[in-house]
Coordinates of C-alpha atoms in Angstrom, one line a residue:
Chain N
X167 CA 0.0 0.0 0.0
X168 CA 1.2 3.5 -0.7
X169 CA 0.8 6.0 1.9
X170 CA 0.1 9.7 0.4
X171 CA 1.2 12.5 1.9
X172 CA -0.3 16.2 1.6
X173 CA 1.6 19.7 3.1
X174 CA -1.3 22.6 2.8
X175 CA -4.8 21.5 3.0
X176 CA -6.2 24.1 1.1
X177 CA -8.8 23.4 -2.7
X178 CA -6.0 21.4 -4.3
X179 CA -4.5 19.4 -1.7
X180 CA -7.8 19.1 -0.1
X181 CA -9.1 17.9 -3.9
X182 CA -5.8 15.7 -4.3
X183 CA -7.0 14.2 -0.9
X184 CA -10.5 13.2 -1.8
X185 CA -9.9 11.7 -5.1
X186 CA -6.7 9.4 -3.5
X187 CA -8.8 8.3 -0.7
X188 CA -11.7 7.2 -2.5
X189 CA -9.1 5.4 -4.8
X190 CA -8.5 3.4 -1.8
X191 CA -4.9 4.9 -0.4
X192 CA -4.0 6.2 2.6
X193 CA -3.9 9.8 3.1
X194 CA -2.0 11.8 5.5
X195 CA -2.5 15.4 5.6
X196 CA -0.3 18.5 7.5
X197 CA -1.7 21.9 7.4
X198 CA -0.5 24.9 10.0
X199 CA -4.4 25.5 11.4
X200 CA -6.1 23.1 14.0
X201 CA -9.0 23.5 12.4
X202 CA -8.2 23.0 9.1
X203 CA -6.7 19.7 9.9
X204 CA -10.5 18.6 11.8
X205 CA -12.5 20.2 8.8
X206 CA -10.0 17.8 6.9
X207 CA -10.5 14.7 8.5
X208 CA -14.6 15.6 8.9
X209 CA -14.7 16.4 4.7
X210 CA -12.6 12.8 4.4
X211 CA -10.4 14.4 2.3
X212 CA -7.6 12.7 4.7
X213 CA -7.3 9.4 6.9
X214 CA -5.1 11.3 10.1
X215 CA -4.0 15.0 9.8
X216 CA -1.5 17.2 11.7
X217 CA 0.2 20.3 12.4
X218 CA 3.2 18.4 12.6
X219 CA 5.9 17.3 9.5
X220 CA 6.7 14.5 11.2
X221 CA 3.5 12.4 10.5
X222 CA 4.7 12.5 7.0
X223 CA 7.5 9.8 7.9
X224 CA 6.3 7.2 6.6
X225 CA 4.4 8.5 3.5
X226 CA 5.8 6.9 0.5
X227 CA 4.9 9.8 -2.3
X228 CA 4.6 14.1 -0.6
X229 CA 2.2 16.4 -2.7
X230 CA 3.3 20.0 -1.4
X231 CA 0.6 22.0 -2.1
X232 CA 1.2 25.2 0.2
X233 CA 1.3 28.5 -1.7
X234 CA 4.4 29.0 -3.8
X235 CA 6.2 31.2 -1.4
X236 CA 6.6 28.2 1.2
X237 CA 7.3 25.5 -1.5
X238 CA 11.0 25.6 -0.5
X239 CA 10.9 26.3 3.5
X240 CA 8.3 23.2 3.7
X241 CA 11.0 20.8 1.7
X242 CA 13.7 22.1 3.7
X243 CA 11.9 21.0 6.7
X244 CA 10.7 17.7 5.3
X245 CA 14.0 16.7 4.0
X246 CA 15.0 15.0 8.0
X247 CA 11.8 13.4 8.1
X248 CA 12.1 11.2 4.7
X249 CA 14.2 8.7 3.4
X250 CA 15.5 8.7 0.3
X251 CA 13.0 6.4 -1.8
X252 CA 10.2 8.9 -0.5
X253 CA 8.8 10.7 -4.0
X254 CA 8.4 14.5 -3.5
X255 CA 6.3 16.8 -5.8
X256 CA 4.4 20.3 -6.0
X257 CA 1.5 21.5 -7.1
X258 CA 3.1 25.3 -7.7
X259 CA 1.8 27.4 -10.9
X260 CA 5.3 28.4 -11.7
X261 CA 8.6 25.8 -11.8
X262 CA 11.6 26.9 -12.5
X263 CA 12.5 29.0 -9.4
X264 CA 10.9 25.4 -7.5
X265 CA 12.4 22.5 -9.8
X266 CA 15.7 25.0 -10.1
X267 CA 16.3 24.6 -5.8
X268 CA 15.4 21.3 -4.9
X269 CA 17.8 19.8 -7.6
X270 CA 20.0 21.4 -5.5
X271 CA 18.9 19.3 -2.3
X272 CA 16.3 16.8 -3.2
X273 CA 17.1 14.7 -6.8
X274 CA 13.4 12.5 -6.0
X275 CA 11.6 15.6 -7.1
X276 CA 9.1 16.1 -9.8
X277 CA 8.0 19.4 -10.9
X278 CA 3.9 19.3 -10.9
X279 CA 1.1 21.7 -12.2
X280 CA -2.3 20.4 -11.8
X281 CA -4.1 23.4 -13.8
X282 CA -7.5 23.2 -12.1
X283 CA -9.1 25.6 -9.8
X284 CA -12.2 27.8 -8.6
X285 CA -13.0 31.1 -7.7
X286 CA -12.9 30.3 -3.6
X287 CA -10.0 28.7 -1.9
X288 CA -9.6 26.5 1.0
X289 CA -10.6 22.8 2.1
X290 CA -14.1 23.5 2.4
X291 CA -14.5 24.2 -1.2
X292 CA -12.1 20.7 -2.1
X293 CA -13.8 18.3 -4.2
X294 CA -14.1 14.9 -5.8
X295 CA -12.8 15.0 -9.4
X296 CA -11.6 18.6 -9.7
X297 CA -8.8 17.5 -11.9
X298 CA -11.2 15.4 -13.9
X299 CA -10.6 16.3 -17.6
X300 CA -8.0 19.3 -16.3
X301 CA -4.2 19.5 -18.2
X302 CA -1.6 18.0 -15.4
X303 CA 1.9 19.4 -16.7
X304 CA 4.7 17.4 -14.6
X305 CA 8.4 19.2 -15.5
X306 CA 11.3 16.4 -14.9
X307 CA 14.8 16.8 -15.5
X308 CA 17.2 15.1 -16.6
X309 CA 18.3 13.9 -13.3
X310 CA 14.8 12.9 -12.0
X311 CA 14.4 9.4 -11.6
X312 CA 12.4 8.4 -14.0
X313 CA 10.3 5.6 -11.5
X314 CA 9.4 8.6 -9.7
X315 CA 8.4 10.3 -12.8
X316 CA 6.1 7.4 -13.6
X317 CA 4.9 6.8 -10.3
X318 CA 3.5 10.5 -10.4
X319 CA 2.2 10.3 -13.4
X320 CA 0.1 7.5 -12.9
X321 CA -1.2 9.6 -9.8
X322 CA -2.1 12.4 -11.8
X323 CA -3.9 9.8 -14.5
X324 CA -5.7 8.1 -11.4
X325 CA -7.2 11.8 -11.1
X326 CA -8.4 11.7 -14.4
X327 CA -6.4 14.4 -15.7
X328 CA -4.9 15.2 -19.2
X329 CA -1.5 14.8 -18.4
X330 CA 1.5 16.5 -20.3
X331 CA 5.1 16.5 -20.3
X332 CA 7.5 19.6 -20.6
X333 CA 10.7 21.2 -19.7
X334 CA 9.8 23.6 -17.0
X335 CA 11.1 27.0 -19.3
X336 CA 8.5 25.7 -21.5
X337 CA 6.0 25.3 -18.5
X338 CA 6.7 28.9 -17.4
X339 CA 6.9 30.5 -20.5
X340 CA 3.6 29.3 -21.7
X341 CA 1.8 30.0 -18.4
X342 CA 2.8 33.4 -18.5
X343 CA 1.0 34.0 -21.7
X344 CA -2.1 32.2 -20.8
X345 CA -2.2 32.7 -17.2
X346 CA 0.0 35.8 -15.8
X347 CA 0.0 38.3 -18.6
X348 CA -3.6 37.9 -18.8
X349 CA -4.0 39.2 -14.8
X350 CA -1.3 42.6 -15.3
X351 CA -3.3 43.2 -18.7
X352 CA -7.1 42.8 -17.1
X353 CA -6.2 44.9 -14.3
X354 CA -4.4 47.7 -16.7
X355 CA -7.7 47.6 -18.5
X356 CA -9.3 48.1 -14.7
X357 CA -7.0 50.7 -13.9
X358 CA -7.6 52.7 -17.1
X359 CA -11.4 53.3 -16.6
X360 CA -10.9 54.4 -12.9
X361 CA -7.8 56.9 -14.5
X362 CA -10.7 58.8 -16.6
X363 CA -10.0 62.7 -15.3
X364 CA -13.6 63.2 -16.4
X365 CA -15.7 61.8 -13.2
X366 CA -19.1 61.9 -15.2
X367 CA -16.8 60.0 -17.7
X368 CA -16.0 57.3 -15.3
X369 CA -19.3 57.3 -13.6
X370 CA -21.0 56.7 -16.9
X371 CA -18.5 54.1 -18.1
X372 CA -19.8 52.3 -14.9
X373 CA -23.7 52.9 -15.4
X374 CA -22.5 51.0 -19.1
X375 CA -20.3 48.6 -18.7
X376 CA -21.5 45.3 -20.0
X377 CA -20.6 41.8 -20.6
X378 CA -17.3 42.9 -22.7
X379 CA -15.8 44.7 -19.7
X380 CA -16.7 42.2 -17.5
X381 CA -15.3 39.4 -19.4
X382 CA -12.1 41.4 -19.9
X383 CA -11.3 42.4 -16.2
X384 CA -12.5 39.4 -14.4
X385 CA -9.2 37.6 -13.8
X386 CA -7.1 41.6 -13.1
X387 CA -10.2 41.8 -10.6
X388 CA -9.1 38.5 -8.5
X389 CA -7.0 37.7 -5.7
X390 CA -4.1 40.4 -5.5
X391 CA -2.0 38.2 -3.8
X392 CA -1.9 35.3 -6.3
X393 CA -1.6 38.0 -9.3
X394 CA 1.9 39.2 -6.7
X395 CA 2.8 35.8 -6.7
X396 CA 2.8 34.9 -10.6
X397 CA 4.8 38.2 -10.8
X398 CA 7.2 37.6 -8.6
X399 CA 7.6 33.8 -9.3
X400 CA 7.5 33.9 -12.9
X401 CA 9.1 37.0 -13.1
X402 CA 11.6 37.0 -16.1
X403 CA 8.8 35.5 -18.3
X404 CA 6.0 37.4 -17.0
X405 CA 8.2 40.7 -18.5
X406 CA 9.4 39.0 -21.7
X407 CA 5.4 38.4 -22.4
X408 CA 4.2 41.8 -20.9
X409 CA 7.4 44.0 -23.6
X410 CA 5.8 42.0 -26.4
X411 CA 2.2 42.6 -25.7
X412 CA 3.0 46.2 -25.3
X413 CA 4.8 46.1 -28.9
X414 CA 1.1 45.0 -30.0
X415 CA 0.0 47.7 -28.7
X416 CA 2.4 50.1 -30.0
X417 CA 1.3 48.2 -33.0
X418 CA -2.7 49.2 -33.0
X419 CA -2.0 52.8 -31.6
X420 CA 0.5 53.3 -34.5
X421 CA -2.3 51.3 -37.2
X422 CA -5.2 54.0 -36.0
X423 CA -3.0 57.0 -35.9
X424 CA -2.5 56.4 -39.4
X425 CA -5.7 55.8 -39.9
X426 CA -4.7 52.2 -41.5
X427 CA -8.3 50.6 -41.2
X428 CA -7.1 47.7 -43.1
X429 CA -4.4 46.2 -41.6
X430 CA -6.7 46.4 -38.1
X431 CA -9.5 44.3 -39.8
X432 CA -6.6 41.7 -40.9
X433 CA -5.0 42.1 -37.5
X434 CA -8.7 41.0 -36.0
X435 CA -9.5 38.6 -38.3
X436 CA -6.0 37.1 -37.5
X437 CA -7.0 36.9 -33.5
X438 CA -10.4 35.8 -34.4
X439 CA -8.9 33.1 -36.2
X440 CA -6.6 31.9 -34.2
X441 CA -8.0 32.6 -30.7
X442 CA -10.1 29.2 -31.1
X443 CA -6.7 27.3 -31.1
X444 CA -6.6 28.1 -27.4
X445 CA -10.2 26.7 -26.9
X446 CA -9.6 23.2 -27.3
X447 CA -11.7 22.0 -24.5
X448 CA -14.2 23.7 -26.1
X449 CA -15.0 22.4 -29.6
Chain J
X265 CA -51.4 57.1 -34.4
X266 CA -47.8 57.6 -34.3
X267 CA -46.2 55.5 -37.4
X268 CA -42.7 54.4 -37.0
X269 CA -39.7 53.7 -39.5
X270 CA -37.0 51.3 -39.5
X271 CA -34.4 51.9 -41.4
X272 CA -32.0 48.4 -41.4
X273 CA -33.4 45.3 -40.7
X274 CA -31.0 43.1 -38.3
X275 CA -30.7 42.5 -34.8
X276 CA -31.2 45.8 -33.4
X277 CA -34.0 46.9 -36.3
X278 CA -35.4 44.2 -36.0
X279 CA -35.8 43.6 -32.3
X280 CA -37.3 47.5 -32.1
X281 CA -39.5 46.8 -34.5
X282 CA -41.3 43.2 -32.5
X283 CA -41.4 45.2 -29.5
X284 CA -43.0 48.2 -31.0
X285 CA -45.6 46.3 -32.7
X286 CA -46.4 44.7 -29.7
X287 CA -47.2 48.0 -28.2
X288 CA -49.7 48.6 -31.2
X289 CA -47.7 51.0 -33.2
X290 CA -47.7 50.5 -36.8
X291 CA -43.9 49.9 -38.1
X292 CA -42.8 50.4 -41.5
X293 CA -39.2 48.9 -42.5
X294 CA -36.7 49.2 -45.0
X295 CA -34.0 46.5 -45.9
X296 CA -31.1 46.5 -48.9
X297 CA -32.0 43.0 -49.5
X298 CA -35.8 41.8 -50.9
X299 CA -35.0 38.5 -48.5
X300 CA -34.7 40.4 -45.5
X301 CA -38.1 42.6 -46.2
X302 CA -39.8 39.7 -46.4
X303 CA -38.1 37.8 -43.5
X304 CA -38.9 40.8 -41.1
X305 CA -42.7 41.0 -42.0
X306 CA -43.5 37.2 -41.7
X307 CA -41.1 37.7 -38.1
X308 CA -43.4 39.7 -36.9
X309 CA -41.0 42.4 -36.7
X310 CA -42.8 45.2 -38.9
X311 CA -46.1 45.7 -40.7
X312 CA -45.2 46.4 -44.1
X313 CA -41.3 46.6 -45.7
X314 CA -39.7 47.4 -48.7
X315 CA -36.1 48.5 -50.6
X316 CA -37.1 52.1 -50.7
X317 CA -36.6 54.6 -48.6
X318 CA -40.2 56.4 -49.7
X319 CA -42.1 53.9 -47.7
X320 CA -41.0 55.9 -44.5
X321 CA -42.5 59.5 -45.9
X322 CA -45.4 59.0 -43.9
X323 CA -43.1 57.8 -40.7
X324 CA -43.3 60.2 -37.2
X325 CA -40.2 58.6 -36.2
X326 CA -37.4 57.1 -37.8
X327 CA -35.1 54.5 -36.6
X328 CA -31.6 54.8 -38.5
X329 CA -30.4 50.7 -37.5
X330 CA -27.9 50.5 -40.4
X331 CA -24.1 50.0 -39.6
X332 CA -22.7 53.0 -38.7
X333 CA -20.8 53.6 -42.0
X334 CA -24.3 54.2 -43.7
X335 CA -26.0 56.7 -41.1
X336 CA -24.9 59.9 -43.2
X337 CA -25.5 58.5 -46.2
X338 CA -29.2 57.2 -45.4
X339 CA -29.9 60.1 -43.9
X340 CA -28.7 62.7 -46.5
X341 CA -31.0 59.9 -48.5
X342 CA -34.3 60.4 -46.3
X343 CA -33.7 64.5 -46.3
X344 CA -36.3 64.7 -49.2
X345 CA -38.7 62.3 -48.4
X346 CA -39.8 63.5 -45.1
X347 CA -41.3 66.5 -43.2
X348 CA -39.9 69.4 -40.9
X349 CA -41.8 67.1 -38.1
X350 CA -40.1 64.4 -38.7
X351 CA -38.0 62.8 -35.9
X352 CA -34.6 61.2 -36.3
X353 CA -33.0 58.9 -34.5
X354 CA -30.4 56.0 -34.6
X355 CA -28.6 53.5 -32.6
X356 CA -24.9 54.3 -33.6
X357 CA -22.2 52.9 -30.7
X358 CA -20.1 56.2 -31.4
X359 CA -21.7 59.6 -31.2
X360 CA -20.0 62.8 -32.1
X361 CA -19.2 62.2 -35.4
X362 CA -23.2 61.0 -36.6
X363 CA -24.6 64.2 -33.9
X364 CA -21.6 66.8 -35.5
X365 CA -22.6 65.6 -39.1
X366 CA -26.5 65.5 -38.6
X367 CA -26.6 68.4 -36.9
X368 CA -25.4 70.4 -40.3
X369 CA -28.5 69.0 -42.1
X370 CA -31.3 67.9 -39.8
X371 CA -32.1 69.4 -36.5
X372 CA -35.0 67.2 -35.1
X373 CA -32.2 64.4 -34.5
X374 CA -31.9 62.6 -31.4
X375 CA -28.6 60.9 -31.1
X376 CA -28.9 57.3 -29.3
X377 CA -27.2 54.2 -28.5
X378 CA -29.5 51.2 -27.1
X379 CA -26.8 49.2 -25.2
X380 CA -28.0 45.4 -26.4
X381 CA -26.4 42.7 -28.2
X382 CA -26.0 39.3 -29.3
X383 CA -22.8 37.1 -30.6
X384 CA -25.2 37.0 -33.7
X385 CA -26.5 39.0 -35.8
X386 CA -29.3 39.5 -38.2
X387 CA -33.2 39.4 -38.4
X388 CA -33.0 35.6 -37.5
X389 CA -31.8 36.4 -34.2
X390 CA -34.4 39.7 -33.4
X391 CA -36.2 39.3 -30.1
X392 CA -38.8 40.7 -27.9
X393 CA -37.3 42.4 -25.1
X394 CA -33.7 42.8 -26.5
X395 CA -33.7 46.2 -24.5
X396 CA -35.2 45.3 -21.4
X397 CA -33.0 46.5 -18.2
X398 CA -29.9 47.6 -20.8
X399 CA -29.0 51.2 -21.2
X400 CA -30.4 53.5 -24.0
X401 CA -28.2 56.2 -24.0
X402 CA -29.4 59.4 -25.2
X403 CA -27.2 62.5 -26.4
X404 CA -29.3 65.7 -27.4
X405 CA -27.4 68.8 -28.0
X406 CA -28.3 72.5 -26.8
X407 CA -30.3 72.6 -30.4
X408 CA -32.3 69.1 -30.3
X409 CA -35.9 70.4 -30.2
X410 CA -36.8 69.1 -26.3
X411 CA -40.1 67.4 -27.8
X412 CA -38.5 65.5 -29.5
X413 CA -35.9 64.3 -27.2
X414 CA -39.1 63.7 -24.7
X415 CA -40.7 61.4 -27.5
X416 CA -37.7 59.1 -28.5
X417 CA -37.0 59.4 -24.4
X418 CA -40.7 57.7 -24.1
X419 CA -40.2 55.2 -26.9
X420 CA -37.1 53.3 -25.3
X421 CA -39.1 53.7 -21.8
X422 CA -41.2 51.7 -23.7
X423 CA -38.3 49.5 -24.4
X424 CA -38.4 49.0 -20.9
X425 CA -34.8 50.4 -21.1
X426 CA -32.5 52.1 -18.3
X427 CA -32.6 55.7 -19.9
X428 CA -29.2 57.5 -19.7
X429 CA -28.6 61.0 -21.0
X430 CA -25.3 62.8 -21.7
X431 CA -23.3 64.1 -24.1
X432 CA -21.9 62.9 -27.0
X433 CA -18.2 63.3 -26.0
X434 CA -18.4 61.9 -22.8
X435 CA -20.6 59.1 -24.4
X436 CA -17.9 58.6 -26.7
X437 CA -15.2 58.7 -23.9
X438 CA -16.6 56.1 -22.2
X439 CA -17.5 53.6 -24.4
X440 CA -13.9 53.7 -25.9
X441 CA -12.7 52.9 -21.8
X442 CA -15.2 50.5 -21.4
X443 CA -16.1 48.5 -24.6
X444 CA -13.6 49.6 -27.5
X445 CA -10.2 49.4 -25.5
X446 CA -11.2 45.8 -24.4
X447 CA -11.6 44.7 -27.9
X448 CA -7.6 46.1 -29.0
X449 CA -6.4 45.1 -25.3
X450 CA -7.8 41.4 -25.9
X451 CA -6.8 40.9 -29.6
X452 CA -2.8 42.3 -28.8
X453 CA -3.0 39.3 -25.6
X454 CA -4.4 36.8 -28.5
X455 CA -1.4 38.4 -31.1
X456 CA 1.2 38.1 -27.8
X457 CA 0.7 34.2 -27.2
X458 CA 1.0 33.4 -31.2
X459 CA 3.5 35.7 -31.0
X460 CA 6.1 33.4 -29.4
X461 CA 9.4 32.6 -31.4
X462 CA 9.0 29.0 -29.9
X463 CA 6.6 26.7 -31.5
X464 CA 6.5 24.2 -28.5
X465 CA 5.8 26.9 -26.4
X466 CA 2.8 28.2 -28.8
X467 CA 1.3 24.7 -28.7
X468 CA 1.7 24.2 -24.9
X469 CA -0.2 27.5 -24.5
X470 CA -2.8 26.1 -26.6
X471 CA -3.5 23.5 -24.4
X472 CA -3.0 24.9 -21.2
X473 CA -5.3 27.6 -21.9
X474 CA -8.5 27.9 -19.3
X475 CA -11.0 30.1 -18.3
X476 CA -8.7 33.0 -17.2
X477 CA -7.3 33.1 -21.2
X478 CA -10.9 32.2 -22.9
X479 CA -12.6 35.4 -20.8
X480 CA -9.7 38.0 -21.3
X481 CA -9.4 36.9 -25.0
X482 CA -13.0 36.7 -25.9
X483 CA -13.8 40.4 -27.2
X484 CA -10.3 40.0 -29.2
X485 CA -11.8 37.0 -31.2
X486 CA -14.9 38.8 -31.9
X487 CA -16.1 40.5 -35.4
X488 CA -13.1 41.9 -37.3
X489 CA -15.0 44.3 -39.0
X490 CA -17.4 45.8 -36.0
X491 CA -13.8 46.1 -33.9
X492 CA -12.5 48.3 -37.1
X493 CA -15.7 50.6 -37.0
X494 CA -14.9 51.2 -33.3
X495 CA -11.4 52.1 -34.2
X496 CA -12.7 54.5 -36.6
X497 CA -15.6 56.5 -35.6
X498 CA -14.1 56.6 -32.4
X499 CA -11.0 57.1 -33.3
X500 CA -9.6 59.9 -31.2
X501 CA -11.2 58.9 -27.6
X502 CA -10.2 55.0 -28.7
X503 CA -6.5 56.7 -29.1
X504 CA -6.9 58.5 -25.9
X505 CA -7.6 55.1 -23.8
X506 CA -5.1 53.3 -25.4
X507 CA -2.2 55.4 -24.4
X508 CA -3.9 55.5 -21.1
X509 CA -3.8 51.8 -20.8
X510 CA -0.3 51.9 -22.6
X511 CA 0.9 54.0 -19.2
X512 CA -0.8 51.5 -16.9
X513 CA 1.3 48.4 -18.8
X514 CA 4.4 50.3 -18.7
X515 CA 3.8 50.9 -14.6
X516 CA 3.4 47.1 -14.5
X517 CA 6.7 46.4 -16.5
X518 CA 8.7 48.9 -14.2
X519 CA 7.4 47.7 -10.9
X520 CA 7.9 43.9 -12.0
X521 CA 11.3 45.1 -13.1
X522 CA 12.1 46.8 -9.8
X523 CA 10.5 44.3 -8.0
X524 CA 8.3 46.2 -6.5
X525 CA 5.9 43.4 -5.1
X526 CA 4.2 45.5 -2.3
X527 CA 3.1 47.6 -5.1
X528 CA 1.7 44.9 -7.7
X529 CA -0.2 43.5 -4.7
X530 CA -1.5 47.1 -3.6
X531 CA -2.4 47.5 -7.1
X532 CA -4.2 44.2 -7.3
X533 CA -6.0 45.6 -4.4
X534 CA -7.0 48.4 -6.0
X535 CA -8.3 46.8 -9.4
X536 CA -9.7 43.9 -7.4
X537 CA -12.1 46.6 -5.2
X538 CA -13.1 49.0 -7.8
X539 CA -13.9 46.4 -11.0
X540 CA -17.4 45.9 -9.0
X541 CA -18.4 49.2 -9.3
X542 CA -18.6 48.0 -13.3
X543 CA -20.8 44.7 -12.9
X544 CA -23.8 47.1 -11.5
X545 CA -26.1 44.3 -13.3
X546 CA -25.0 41.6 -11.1
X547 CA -25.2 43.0 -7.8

């Protein structure tokens, strides 16, 4: 029998929980809150939870799953507690700064990035099957074992996930386009309306706003301290995507200053085109 | 009796046209297209239709529904045919330049912009209550006869629309913030991830891709050719936001550069407080 082990009993690890135990293995869970650890056990998202890294000892594979910030900290203090056949891996939405440390001190790593999630957060929103269907990016390295590699992956399959394979620049780089450039360009938009010096302006642009605007800014009007994170994290990639977004649009002021009305209907039948390539779960 | 013309038979024409003969007014359209005449009176959406503009001479109140290229043209058209009382009105989603035109050649004009939409267009998709609880802006001038304001005011209360009034500028202004800036922001994110000089990364993107890309992307994949009008009529306040929002990106860049993450998250904050004073509908 394999024994799981979960750090941060939040919606994914929570989620991670649920699906293992109803797959029949034994779950283990360690958050930093009492009652996180009770609302754990009571959800039966784990068999025995603690506040304690030490009732990891005897887990056989370690899903980390605390936000990205504590990734490192939480291995560091792990590492005592495990022996060396124990399989660690993360759930963080950025991995080179992660898979980039613990080569350094942990070779039994694999880089993980279960792309599944909700609007609310914590283990009373966790549920069955959240990964169902749901891409599953796992980033080894050349020096990762490549048992552990496949025990993972047939973890992430058990959840029923779509489960791809990539170098973690790759990972990050593509993440950044679709994920963090997304948040820094919703909230621009955001800021931009409030920036009107006309206040009637800006009070009318309220009274109007419709389902375009509120498609646009919902993911620059979400949690501030995950949009920090993605920054911070992915930081190198998140500017390389936001210098050539702002060439396109240098590109579209410089198209309408010259009044080139042609080569803006091309550019948006382009993006109309192509946008549905990003839409694959949807055709 | 009042009698009312409808000049342009899709969506919008159309949908005026089912809810105004509901209310027992007598509706007389006019279409380019024979097909089109004849799909809008077996729709229900007018009483009688035809391909010339003469069937509106003995109209009270005309409806200019064509795309907004064809306003000045159609009107300059109807000049002939109809009489000093005669009001004008259309539903043009940029203002100044149709009220600064008209107001050369037709006085009794009453600028408007019923706020109501579908992804499709066309008589096909007409409904009854297209305008119910969406704005109808309004945007008289000094000179617009107050009658006649008070009488195309009454028809889209009628509507059962939220009546807005204001002028045409800061109509202008604010839809450029609100729903012609979205469409350039979200086409340049679309141009930015096909942008990438590594196809592995493109293709990753493409499957990774979730709800956060599909909602900020979505305006950017919409009709090339309505997102070119926008940029054209509205070309100067569509400038104006886009440098705006330029400034914004370039804040971004420099406080990601500096790292700066106390204030990405304070401006997080900000955006993540003040995009609900947009989403009036939902609350």
């Amino acid at each position: 029998m394999i024994n799981i082990g979960i750090v941060g009993l939040g919606l994914i690890g929570g989620s991670v929980g649920l699906d293992l135990r109803t797959l029949g293995y034994r779950v283990l869970g360690v958050s930093r809150r009492e009652q996180t650890c009770q609302k754990a056990i009571a959800l039966g998202a784990v068999d025995e939870a603690s506040l304690e890294l030490s009732l990891l000892s005897i887990a056989d594979l370690i899903f980390i799953c605390t936000p990205i910030s504590v990734i490192i900290p939480t291995l560091e203090q792990l590492i005592p507690l495990m022996s060396y056949s124990t399989i660690l891996t993360d759930v963080g939405s950025v991995k080179i700064p992660i898979v980039e440390a613990v080569s350094e001190i942990w070779p039994n790593f694999v880089g993980g990035h279960p792309m599944a999630g909700k609007a609310e957060s914590g283990i009373e929103v966790a549920q069955l099957g959240l990964f169902r269907d749901r891409p599953y990016v796992l980033t080894p390295t050349e020096d990762t074992p490549p048992e552990s590699v496949e025990k993972v992956e047939t973890i992430a399959r058990l959840l029923q996930s779509q489960v791809y394979f990539c170098d973690p620049h790759e990972h990050d780089r593509a993440v950044a386009c679709i994920s963090h450039l997304p948040v820094m360009v919703s909230a621009s938009l955001i800021y931009t309306c409030m920036n009107e010096t006309n206040p009637n302006v800006v009070k009318l642009a309220q009274k109007l706003a419709s389902s375009g605007f509120r498609d646009t800014s919902r993911v620059g009007g979400g949690n501030p301290e995950l949009g920090q994170m993605m920054a911070q994290y992915n930081r190198l990639e998140v500017l390389r995507s936001l210098y050539s977004f702002r060439d396109q649009i240098d590109g579209f002021i410089q198209d309408i200053e010259q009044e080139d009305w042609e080569t803006i209907e091309a550019k948006l039948g382009y993006t109309q085109q192509n946008r549905r390539l990003f839409l694959q779960d949807e055709s």
